[in-house]
Coordinates of C-alpha atoms in Angstrom, one line a residue:
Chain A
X1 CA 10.7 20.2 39.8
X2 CA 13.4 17.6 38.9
X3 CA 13.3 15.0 36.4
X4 CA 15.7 13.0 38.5
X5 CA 12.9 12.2 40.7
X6 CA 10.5 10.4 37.8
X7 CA 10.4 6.9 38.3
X8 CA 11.4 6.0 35.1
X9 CA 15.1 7.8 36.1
X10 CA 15.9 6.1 39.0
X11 CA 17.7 3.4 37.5
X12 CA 19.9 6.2 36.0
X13 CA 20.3 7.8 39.1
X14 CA 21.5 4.8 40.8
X15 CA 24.0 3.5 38.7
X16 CA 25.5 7.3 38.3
X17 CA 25.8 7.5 42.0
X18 CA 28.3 4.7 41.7
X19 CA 30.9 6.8 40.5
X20 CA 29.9 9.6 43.6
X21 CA 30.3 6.5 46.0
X22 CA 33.2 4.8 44.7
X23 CA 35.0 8.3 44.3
X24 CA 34.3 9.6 47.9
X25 CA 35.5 5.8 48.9
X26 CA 38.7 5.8 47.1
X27 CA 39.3 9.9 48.5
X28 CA 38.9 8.6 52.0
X29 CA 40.9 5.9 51.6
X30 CA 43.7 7.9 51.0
X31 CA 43.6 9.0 54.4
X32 CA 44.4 6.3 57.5
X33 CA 41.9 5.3 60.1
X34 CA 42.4 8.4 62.7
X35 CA 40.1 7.7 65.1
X36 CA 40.2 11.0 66.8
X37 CA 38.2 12.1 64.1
X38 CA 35.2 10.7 65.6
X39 CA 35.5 10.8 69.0
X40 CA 33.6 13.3 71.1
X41 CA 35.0 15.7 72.9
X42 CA 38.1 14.9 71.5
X43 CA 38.9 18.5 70.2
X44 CA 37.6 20.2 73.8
X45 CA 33.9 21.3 74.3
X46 CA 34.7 23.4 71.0
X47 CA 32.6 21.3 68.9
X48 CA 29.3 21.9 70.2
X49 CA 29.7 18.0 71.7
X50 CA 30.1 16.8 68.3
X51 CA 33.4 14.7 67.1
X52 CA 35.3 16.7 64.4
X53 CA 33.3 14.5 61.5
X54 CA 30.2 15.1 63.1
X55 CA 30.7 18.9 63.5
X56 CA 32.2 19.5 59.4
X57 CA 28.8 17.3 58.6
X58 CA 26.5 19.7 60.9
X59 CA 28.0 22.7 59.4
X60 CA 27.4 21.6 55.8
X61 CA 23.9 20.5 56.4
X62 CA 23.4 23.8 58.4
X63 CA 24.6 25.5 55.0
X64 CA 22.9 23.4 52.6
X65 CA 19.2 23.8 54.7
X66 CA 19.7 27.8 54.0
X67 CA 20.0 26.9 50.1
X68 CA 17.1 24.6 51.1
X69 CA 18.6 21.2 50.1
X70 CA 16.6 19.0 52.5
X71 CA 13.2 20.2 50.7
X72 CA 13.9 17.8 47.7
X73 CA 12.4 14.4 48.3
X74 CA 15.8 12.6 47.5
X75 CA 17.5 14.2 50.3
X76 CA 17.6 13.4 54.3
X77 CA 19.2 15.0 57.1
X78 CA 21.7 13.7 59.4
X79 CA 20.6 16.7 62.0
X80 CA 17.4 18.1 63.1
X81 CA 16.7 21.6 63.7
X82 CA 18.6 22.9 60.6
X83 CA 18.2 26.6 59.9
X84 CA 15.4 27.5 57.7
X85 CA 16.1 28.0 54.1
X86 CA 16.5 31.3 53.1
X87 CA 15.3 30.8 49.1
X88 CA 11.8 30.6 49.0
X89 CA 10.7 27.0 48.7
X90 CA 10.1 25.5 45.0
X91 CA 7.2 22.5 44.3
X92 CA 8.4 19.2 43.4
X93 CA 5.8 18.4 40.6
X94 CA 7.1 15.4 39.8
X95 CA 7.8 14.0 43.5
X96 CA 5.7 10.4 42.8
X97 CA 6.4 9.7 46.6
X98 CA 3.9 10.0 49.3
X99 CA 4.8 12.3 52.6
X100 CA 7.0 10.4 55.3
X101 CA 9.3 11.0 57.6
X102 CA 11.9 8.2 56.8
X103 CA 15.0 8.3 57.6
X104 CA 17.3 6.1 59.0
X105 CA 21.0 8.6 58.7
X106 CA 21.9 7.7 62.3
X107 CA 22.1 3.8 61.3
X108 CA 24.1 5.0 58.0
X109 CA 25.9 7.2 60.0
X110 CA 27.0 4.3 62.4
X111 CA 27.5 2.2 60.1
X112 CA 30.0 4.3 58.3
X113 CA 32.2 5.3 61.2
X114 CA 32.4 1.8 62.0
X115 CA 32.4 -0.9 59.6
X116 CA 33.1 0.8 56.3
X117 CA 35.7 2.8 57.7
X118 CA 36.9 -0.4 59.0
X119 CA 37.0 -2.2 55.2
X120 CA 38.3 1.2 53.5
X121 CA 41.4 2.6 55.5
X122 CA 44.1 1.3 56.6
X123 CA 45.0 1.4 60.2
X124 CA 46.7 4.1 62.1
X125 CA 47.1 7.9 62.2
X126 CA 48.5 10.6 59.4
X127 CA 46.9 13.6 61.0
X128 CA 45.0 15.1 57.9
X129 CA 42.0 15.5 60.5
X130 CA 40.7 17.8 58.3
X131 CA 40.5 16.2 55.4
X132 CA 39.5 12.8 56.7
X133 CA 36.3 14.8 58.4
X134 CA 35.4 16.5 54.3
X135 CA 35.9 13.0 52.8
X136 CA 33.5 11.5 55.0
X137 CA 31.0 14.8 54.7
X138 CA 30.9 13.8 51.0
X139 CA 31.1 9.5 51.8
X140 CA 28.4 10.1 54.2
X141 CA 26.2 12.3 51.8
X142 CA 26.2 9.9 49.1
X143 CA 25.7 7.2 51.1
X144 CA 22.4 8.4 52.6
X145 CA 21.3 10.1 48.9
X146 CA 21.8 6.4 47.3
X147 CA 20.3 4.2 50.0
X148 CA 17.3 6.5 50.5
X149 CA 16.6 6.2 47.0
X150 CA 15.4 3.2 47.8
X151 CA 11.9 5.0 48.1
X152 CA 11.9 5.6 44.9
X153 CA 12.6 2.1 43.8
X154 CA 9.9 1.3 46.6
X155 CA 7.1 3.7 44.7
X156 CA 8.0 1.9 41.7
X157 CA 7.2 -1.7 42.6
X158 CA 4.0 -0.2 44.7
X159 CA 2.9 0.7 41.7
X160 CA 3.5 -2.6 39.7
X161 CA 3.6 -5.4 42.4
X162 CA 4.4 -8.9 42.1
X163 CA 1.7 -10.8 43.2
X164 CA 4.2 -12.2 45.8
X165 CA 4.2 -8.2 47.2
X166 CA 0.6 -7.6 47.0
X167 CA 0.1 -10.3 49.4
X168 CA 3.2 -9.5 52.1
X169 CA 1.7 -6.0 52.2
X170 CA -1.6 -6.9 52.8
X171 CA 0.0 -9.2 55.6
X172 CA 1.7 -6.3 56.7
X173 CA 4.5 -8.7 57.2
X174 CA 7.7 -6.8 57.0
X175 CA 9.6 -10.2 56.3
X176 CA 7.6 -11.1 53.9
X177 CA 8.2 -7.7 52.1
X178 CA 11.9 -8.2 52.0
X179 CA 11.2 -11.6 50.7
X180 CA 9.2 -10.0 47.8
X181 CA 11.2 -7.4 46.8
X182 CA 14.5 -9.1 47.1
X183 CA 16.0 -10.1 43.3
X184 CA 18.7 -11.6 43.6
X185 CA 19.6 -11.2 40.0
X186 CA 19.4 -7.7 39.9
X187 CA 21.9 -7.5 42.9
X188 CA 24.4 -9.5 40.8
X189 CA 23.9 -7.5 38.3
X190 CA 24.7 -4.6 40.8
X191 CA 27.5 -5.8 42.2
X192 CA 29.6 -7.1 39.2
X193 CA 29.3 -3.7 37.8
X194 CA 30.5 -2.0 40.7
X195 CA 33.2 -4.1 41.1
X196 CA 33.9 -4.5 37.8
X197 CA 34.1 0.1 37.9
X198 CA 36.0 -0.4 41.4
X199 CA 38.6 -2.4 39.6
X200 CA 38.8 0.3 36.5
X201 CA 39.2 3.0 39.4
X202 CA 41.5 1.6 41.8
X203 CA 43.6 0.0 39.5
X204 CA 44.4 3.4 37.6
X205 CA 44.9 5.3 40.5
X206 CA 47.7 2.2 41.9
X207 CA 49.4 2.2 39.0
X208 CA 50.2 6.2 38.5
X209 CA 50.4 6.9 42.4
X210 CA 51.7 3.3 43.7
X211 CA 49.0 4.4 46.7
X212 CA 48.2 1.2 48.6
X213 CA 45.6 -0.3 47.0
X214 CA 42.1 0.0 47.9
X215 CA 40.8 -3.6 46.8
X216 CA 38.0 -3.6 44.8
X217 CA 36.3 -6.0 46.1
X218 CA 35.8 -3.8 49.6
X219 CA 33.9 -1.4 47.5
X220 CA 31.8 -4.3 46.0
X221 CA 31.4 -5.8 49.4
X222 CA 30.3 -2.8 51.2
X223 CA 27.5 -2.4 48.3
X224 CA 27.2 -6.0 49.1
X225 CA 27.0 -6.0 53.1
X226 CA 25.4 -2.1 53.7
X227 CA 23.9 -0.1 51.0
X228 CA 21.8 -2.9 49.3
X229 CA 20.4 -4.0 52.3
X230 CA 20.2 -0.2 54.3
X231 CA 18.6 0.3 50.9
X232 CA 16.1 -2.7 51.3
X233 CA 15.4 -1.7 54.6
X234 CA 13.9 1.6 52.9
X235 CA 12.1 0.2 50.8
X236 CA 10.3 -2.0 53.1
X237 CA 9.6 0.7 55.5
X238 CA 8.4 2.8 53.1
X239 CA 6.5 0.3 51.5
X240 CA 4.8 -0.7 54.5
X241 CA 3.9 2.6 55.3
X242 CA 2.2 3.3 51.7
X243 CA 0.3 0.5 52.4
X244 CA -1.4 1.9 55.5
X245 CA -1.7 4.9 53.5
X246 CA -3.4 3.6 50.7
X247 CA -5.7 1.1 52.6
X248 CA -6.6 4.5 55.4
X249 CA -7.7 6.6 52.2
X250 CA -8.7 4.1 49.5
X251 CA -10.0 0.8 51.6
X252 CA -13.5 -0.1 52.5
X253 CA -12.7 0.3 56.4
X254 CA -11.3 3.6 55.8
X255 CA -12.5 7.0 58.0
X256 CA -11.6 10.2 56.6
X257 CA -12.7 12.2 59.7
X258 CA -9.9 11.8 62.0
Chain B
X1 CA 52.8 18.6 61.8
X2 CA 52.0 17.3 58.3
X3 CA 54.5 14.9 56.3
X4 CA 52.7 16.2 53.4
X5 CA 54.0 19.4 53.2
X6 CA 57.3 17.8 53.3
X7 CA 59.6 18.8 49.6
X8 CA 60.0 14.9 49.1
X9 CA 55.9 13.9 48.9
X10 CA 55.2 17.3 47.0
X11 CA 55.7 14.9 44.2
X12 CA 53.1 12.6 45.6
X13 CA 50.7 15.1 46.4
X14 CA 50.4 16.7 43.2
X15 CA 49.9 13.2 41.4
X16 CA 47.4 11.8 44.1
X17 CA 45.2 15.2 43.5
X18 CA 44.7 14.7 39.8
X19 CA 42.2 11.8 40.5
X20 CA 40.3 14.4 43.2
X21 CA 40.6 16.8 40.1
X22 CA 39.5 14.8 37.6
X23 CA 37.1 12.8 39.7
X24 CA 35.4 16.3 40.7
X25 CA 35.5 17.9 37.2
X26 CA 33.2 14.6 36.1
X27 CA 31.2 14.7 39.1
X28 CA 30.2 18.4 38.1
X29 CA 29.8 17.5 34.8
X30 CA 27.0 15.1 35.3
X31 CA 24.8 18.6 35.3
X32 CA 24.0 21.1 33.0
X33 CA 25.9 24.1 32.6
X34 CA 23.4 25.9 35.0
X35 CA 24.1 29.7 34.5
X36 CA 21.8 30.8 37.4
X37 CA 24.4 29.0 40.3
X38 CA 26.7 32.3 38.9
X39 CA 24.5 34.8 39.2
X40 CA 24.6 37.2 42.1
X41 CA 21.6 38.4 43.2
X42 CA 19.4 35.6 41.1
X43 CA 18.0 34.1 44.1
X44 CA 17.1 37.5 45.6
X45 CA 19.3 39.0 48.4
X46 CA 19.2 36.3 51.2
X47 CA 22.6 34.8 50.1
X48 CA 24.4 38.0 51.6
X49 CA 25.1 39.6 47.9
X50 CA 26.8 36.2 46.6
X51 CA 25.7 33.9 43.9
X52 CA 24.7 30.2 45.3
X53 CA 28.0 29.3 44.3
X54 CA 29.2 31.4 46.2
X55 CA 27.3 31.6 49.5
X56 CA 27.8 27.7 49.8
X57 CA 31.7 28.3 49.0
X58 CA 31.9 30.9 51.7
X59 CA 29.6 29.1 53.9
X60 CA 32.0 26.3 53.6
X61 CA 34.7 28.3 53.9
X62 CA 33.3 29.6 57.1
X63 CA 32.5 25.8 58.4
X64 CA 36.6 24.5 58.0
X65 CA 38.0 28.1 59.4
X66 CA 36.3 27.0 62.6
X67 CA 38.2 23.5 62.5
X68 CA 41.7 25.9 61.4
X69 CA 41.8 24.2 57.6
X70 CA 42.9 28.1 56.6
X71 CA 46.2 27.6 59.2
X72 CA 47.8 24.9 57.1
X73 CA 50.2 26.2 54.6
X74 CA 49.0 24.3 51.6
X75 CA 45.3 25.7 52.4
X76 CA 43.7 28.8 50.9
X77 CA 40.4 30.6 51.6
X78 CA 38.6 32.3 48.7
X79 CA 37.0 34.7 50.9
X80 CA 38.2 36.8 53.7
X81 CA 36.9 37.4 57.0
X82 CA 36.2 34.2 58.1
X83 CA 35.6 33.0 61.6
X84 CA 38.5 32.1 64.1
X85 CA 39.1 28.4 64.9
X86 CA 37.7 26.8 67.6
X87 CA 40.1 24.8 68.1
X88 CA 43.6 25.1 69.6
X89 CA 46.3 26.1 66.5
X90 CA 48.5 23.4 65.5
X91 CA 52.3 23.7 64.8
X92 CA 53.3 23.4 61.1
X93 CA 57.0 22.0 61.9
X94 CA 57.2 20.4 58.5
X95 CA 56.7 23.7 57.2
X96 CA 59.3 24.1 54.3
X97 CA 57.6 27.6 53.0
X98 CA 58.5 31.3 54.0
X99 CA 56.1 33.1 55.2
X100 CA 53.6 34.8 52.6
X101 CA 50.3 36.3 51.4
X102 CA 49.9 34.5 47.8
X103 CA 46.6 33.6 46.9
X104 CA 44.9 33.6 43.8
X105 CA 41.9 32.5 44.3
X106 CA 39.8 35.5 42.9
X107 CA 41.5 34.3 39.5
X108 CA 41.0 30.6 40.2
X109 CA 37.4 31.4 41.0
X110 CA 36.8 33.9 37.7
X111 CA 38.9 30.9 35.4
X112 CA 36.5 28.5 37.1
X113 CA 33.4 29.8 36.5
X114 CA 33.7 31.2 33.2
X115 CA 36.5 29.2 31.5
X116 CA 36.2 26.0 32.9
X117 CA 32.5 25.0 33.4
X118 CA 32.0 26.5 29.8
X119 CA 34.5 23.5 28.7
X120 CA 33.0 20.1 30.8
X121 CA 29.6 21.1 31.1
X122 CA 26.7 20.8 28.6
X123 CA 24.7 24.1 27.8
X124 CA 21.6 24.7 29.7
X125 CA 19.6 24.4 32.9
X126 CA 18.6 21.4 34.4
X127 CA 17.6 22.7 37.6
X128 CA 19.8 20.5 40.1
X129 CA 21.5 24.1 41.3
X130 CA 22.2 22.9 44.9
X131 CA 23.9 19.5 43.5
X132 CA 25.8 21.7 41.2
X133 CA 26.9 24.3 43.5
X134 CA 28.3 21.6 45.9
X135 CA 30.0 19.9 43.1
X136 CA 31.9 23.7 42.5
X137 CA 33.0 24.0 45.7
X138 CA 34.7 20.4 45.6
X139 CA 36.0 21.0 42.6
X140 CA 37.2 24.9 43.4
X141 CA 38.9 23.9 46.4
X142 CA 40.7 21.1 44.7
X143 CA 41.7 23.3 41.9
X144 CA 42.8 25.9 44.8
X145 CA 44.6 23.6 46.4
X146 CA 46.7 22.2 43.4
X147 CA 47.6 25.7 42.1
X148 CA 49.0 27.0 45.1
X149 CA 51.0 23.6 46.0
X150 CA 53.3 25.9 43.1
X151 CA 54.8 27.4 46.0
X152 CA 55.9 23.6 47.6
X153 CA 57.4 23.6 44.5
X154 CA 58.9 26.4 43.9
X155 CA 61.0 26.5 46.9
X156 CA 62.2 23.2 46.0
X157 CA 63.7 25.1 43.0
X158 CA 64.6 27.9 45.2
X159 CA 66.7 25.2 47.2
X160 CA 68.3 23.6 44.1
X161 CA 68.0 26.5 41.7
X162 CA 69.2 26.2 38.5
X163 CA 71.8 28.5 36.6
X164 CA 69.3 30.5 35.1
X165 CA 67.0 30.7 37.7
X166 CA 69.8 32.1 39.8
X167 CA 70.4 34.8 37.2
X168 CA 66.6 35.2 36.5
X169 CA 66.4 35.7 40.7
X170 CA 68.6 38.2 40.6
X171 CA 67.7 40.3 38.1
X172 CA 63.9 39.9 39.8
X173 CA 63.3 39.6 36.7
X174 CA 59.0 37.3 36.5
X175 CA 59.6 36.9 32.9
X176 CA 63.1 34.9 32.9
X177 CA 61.4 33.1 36.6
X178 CA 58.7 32.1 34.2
X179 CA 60.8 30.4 31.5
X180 CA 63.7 29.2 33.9
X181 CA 61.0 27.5 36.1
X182 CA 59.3 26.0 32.5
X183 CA 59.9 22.7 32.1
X184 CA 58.5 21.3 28.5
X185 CA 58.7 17.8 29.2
X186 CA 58.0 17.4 32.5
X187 CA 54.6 19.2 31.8
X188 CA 54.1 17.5 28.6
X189 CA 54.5 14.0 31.3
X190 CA 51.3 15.4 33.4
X191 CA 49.9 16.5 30.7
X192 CA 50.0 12.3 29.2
X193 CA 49.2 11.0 32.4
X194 CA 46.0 13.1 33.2
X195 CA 44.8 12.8 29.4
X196 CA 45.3 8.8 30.5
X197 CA 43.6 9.0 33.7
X198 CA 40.6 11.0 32.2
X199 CA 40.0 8.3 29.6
X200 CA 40.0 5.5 32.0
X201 CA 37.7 7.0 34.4
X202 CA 35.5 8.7 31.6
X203 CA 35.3 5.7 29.3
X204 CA 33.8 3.5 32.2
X205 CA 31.5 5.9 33.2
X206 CA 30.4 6.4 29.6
X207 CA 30.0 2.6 29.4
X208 CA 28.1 2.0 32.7
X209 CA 25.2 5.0 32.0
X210 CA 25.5 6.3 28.2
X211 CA 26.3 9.8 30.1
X212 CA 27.0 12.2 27.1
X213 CA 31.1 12.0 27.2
X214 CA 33.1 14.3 28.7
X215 CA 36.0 14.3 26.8
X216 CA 39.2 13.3 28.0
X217 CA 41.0 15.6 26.1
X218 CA 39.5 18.4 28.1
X219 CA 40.1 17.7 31.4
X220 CA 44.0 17.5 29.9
X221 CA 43.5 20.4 28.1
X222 CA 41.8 22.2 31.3
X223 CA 45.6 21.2 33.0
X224 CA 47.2 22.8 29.6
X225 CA 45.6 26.1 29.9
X226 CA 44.9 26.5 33.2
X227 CA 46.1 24.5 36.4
X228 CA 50.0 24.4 35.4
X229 CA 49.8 28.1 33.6
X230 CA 48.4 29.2 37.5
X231 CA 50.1 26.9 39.1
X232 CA 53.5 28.7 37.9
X233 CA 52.4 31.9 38.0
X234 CA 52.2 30.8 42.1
X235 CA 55.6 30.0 41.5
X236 CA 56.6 32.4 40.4
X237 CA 55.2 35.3 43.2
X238 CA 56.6 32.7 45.3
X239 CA 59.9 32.7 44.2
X240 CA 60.3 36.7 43.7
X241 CA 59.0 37.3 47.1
X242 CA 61.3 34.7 48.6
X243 CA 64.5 36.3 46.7
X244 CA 63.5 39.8 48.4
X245 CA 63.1 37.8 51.7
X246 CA 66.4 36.4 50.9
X247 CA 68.0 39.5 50.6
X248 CA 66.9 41.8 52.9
X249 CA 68.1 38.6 55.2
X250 CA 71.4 37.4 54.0
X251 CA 72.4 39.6 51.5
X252 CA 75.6 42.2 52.4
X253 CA 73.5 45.5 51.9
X254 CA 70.7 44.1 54.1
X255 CA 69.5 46.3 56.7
X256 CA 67.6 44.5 59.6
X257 CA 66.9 47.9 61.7
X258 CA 63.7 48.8 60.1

């Protein structure tokens, strides 16, 4: 169905979801802390025992299943039993992945409420609830889009491996695998530029609004200390299943009559 | 309840949401002009007679009315009928407006979809309709929410009015409001500074991923012709309904017996 899902667009996919991250980032930061907004039970029993971020996000995946969002291989859940969408479903021709059932939102999810709201907001309490909760909808969203990508950057190396690869995957050795995809150049590459756009973004907005600042280098370091290696983590995972995959259909040793 | 609405940050506000304008406006912009999200009826009639814009807007809509974003006074729903809150109503005591009715969303919505996404977006369809419609309800609300902070402002004027909008006032007179509330350098100032802001944050993003621009000069030029035209024609309702409210109050042929 979508381009966006050809291999050869992922790298252009990533780097434009820099701007969604560091934009969600900075629009939360605006807000403090408030930690009511994720406690349960906080707001009564009204919440379906969700905490006011968790209930906005539920809603809007609840909405966003009936326009069938979490059909498209670039898109995971934070919630099971979503409604079922009510457009009929559309193929994704060019999907290059192969089925699984990865997903690892509650980690993001936990990670988010903790440490990077931690790094991005300053302490204390301003009462925008509301808005705090549909900032981190949209954090939390773009998160989980750009670290599940990592499939995609997965499928791409599957198909081309480093020698280094071919043998951690044939060792099944999960270590090994993060060993062999790790490029350290590539994530200095990554993280300069988003620091470098962190530092174009932040700056602008402290100059016309005198806002405390946000300092760029949070945003760099959460790219730095969560979504490269959540990301990684994807990548091995799904790496590691595509390689029982491949050997179950293509290997000698393989059975087809399960 | 919320220093926000207080006359002194209305300032503040109104400069802190041009970077969740202008950061939304590029966000929606990264896709194709997309003429089926508009259509009612295009995707059958699951989407209870709305476009997909639309249903995820009022799905939205419905999602926040539960968690009483429509009981804040600088909040606005597009549609009607929405669900009650779950939670417990909160007390607006910073709550500088009179009470009223003014919402203009079904023009903000019509400006938007027409008007505005025919100036930042490219022509043509490249299929991402669920991305685009959630990029249109960001950038909808945020629109929504700018235009109608008119009436923050307008009773601000209404507080320190000057001569002629004290003469305009009384002769209820929207014409006189209009050009007594007009302030030709003051808009030409926002104006500068969002034409400033939209070249910082569009030239790095053109830099980074060789997107096709969108121009700076028409996300100023989307202010010019649209968010301060509405935004003062908020004041203005604003303004005329609070002189009547005035009136029937204070004024020496009031009658309170009705």
């Amino acid at each position: 169905m979508s381009i966006q899902l050809e291999i050869q667009h992922v790298r252009h996919v990533l780097i434009r979801l820099e701007e969604t991250i560091i934009f969600a980032l900075i629009e939360r930061a605006q807000f403090r802390r408030n930690l009511p907004v994720y406690e349960t039970g906080r707001f009564g029993d009204a919440l379906e025992g969700e905490s006011l971020c968790g209930f906005l996000l539920l809603e809007c995946e609840r909405s966003h299943a009936k326009v069938r969002r979490y059909t498209s291989p670039d898109e995971h859940p934070f919630f099971a039993n979503l409604p079922e969408p009510l457009l009929p479903p559309i193929g994704f021709s060019h999907n290059p992945l192969v089925p699984n059932r990865i997903n690892i939102n509650t980690q993001i999810r936990h990670t988010y409420e903790t440490d990077i709201l931690d790094q991005i907001t300053q302490p204390g309490d301003d009462e925008q609830y509301g808005s705090t909760a549909v900032c981190d909808v949209t954090s939390l969203q773009a998160l989980s889009k750009r670290i599940h990508y990592g499939k995609f950057v997965a499928e791409s190396k599957f198909r081309n491996p480093t020698a280094p690869l071919r043998t951690a995957l044939a060792d099944a050795n999960a270590e090994s695998v993060l060993a062999a995809i790790t490029d350290a150049a590539v994530e200095r590459d990554v993280l300069d530029r988003v620091h470098a756009k962190a530092r174009t973004y932040t700056n602008e907005l402290n100059q016309a609004t005198a806002q405390t600042a946000l300092p760029p280098a949070v945003i760099r370091d959460i790219y730095k200390d969560f979504i490269i290696p959540l990301n990684k983590q994807v990548q091995v995972d799904y790496l590691l299943q595509r390689q029982v995959d491949e050997s179950a259909e293509g290997g000698p040793e393989s059975s087809r009559d399960i």
